[in-house]
PDB file of C-alpha atoms in Angstrom:
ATOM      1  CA  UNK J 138       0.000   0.000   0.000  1.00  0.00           C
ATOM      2  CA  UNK J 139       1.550   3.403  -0.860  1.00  0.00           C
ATOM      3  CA  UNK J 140       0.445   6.583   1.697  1.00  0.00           C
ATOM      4  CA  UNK J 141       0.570  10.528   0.743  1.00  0.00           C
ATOM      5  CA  UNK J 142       1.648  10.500   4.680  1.00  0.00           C
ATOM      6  CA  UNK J 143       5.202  11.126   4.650  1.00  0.00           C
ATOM      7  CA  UNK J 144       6.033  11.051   8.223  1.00  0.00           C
ATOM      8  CA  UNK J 145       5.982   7.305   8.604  1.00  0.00           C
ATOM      9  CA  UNK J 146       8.627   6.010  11.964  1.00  0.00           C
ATOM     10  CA  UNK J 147       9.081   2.889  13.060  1.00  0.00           C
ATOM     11  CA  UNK J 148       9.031   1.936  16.301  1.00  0.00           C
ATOM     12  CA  UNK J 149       7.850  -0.604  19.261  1.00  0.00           C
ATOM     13  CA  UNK J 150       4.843  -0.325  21.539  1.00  0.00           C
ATOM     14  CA  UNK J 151       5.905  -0.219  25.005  1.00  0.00           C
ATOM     15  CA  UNK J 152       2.536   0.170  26.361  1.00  0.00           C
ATOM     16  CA  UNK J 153      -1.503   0.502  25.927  1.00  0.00           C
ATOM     17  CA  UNK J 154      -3.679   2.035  28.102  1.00  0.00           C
ATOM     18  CA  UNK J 155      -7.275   1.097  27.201  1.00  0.00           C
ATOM     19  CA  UNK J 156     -10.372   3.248  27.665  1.00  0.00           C
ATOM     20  CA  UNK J 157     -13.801   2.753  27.058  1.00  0.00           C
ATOM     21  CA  UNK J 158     -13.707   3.631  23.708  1.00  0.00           C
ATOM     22  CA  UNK J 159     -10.167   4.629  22.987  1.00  0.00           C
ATOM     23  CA  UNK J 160      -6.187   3.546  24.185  1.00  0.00           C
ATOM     24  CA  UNK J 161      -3.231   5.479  24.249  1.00  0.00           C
ATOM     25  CA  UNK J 162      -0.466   3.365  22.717  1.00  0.00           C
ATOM     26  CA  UNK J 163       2.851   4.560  23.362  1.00  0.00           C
ATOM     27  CA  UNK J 164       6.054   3.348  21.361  1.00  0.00           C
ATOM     28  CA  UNK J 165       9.214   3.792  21.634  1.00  0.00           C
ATOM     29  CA  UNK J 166      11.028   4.933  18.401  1.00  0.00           C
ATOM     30  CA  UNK J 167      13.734   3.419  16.698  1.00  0.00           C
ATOM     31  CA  UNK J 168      15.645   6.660  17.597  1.00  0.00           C
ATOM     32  CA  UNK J 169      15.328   6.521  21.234  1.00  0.00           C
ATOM     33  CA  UNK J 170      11.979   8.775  21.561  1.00  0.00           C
ATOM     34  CA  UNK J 171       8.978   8.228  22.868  1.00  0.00           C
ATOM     35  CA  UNK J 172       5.320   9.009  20.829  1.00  0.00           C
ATOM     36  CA  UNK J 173       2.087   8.112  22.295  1.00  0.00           C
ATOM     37  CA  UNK J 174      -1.000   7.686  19.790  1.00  0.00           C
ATOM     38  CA  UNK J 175      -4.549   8.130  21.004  1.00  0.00           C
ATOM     39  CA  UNK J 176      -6.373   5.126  18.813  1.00  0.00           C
ATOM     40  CA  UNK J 177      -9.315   3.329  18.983  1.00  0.00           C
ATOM     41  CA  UNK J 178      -9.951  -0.369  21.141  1.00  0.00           C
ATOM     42  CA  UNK J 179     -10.979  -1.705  17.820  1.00  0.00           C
ATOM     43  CA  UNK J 180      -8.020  -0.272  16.414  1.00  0.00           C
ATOM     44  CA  UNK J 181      -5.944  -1.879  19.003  1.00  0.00           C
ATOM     45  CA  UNK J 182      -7.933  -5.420  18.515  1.00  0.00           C
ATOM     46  CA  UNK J 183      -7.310  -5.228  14.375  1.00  0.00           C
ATOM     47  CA  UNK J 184      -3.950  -4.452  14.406  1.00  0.00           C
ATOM     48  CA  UNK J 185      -2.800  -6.837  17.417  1.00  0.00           C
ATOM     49  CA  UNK J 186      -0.787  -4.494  19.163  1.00  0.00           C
ATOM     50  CA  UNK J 187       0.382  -5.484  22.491  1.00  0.00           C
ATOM     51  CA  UNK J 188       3.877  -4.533  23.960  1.00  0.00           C
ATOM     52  CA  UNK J 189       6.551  -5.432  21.817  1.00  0.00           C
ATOM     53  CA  UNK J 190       4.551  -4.971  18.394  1.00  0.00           C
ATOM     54  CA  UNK J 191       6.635  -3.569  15.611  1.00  0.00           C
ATOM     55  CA  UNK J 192       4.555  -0.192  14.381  1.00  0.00           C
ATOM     56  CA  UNK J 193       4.584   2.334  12.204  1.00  0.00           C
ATOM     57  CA  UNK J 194       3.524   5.918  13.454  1.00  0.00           C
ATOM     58  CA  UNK J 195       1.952   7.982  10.698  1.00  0.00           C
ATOM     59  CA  UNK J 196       1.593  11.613  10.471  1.00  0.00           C
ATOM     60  CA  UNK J 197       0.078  14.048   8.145  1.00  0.00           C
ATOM     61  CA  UNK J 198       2.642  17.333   7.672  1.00  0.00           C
ATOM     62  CA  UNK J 199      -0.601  19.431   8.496  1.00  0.00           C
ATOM     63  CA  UNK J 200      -0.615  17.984  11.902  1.00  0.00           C
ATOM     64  CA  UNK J 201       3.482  18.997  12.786  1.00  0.00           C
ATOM     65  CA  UNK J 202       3.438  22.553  14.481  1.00  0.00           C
ATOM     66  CA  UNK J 203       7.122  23.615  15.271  1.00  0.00           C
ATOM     67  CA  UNK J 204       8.642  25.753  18.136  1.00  0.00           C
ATOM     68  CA  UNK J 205      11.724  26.712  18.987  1.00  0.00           C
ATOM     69  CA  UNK J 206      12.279  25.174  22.531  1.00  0.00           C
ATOM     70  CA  UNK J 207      10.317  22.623  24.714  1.00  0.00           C
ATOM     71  CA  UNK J 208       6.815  23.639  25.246  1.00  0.00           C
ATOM     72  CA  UNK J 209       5.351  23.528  28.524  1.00  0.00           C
ATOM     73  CA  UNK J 210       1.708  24.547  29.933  1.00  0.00           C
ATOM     74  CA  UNK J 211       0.149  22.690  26.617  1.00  0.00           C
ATOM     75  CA  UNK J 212      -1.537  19.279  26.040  1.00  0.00           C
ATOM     76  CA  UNK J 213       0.513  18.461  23.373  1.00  0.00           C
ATOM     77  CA  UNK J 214       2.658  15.573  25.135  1.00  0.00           C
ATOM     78  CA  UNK J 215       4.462  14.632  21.962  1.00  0.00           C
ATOM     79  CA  UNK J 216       7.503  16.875  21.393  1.00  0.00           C
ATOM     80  CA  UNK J 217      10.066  15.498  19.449  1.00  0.00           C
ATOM     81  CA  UNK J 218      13.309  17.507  19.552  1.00  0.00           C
ATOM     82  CA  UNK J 219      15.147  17.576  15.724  1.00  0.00           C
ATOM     83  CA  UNK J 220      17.319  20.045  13.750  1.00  0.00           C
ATOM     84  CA  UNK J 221      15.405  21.450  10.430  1.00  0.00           C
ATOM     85  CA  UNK J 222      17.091  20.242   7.758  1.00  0.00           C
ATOM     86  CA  UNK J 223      15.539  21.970   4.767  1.00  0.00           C
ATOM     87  CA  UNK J 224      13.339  24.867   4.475  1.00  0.00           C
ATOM     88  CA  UNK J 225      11.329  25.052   0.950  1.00  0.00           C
ATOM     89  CA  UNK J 226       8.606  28.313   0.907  1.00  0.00           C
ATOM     90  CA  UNK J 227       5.898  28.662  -1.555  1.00  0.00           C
ATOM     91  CA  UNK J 228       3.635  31.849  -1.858  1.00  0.00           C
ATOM     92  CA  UNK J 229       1.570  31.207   1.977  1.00  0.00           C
ATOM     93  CA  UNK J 230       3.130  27.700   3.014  1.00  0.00           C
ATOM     94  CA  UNK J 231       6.071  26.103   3.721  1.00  0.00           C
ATOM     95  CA  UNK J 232       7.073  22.832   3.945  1.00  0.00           C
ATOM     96  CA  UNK J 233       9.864  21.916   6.771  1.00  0.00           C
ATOM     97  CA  UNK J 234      11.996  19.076   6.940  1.00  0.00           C
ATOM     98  CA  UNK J 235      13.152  18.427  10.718  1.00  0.00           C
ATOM     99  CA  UNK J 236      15.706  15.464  11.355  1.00  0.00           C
ATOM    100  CA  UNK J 237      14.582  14.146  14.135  1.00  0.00           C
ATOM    101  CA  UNK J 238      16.609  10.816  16.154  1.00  0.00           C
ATOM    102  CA  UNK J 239      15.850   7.888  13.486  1.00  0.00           C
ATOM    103  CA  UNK J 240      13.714   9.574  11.192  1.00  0.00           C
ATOM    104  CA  UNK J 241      13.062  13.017   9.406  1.00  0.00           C
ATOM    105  CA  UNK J 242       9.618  14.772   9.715  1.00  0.00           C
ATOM    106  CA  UNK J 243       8.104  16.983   7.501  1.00  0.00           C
ATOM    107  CA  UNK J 244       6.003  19.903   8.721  1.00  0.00           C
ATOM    108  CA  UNK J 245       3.281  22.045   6.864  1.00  0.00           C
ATOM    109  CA  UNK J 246       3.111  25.319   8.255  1.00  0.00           C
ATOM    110  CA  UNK J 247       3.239  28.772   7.168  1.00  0.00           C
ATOM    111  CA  UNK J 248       5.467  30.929   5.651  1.00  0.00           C
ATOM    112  CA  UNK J 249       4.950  33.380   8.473  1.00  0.00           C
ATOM    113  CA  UNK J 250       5.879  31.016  10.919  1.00  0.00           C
ATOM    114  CA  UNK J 251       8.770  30.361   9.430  1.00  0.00           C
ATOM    115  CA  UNK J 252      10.161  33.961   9.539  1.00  0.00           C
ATOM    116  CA  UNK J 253       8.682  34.747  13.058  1.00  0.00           C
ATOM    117  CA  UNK J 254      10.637  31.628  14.085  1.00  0.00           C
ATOM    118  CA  UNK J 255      13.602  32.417  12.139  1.00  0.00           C
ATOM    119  CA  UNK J 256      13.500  28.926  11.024  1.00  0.00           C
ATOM    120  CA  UNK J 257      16.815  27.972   8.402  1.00  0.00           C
ATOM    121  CA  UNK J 258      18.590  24.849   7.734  1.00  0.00           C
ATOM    122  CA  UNK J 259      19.966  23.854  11.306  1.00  0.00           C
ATOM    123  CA  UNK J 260      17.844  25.108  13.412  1.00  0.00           C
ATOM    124  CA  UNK J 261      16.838  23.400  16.670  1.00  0.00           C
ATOM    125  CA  UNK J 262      13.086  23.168  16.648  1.00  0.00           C
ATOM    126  CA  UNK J 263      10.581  20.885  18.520  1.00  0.00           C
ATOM    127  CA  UNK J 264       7.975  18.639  16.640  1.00  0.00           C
ATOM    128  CA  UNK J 265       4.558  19.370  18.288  1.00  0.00           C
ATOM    129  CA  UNK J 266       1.857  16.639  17.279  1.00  0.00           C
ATOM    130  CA  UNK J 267      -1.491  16.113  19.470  1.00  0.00           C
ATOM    131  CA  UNK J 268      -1.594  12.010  20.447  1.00  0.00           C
ATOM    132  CA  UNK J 269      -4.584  12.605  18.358  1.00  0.00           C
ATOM    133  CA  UNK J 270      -2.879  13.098  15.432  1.00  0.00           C
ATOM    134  CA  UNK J 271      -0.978  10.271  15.119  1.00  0.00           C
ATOM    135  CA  UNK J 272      -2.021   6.677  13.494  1.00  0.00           C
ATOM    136  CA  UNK J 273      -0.428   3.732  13.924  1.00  0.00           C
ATOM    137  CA  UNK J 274       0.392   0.604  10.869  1.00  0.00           C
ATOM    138  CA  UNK J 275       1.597  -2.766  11.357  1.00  0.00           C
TER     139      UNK J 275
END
């Protein structure tokens, strides 16, 4: 199956957390970091995920928001610390490649944001994604 989702990193659950309705599944990156996805039970149950499960997380560039430092007072938990490594700018968007331990993201935002956050190649930037955000492949 081929995806338009770029930001595809492999990693291994370490845990699930089940709800009534949803779980939180967090894995453990191939690059040391830890992501935690917000998925459905049934999700959970049709993928067989339990700890140990090789995944793949999955996530749109639309759904990347970038900062400059660690963020704190927000319910974003996932913050993924990288370096940008390219910066391409279009007429209102921009697209922003961050390397990030094991893996490269690709963020969506726009070309505002980059000049307010005086974003260039090598750059240290934090990855903000919402657990929401964020499916998970087997």
């Amino acid at each position: 199956m081929s995806l338009s989702i770029r930001n595809q990193l492999a990693g291994t659950v370490t845990s699930i957390t089940p709800g009534e309705v949803m779980a939180t599944v967090k894995v453990r990156l191939d690059g040391g970091q830890d992501i935690t996805a917000a998925i459905t039970l049934e999700a959970v149950e049709e993928l067989g995920l339990g700890e140990g499960a090789a995944v793949r997380t999955l996530i749109k560039s639309t759904e990347v928001a970038l900062a400059t430092g660690p963020v704190r007072g927000v319910s974003i938990r996932n913050q993924l610390a990288g370096t940008v490594a390219e910066v391409s700018t279009g007429g209102a968007m921009a697209s922003v490649k961050v390397d990030v331990e094991g893996g490269e993201l690709t963020a969506a935002i726009t070309k505002d944001a980059v000049t307010d956050l005086s974003l260039t190649t090598g750059t240290s930037v934090v990855a903000l994604i919402k657990s929401t955000e964020i499916s998970l492949s087997v």
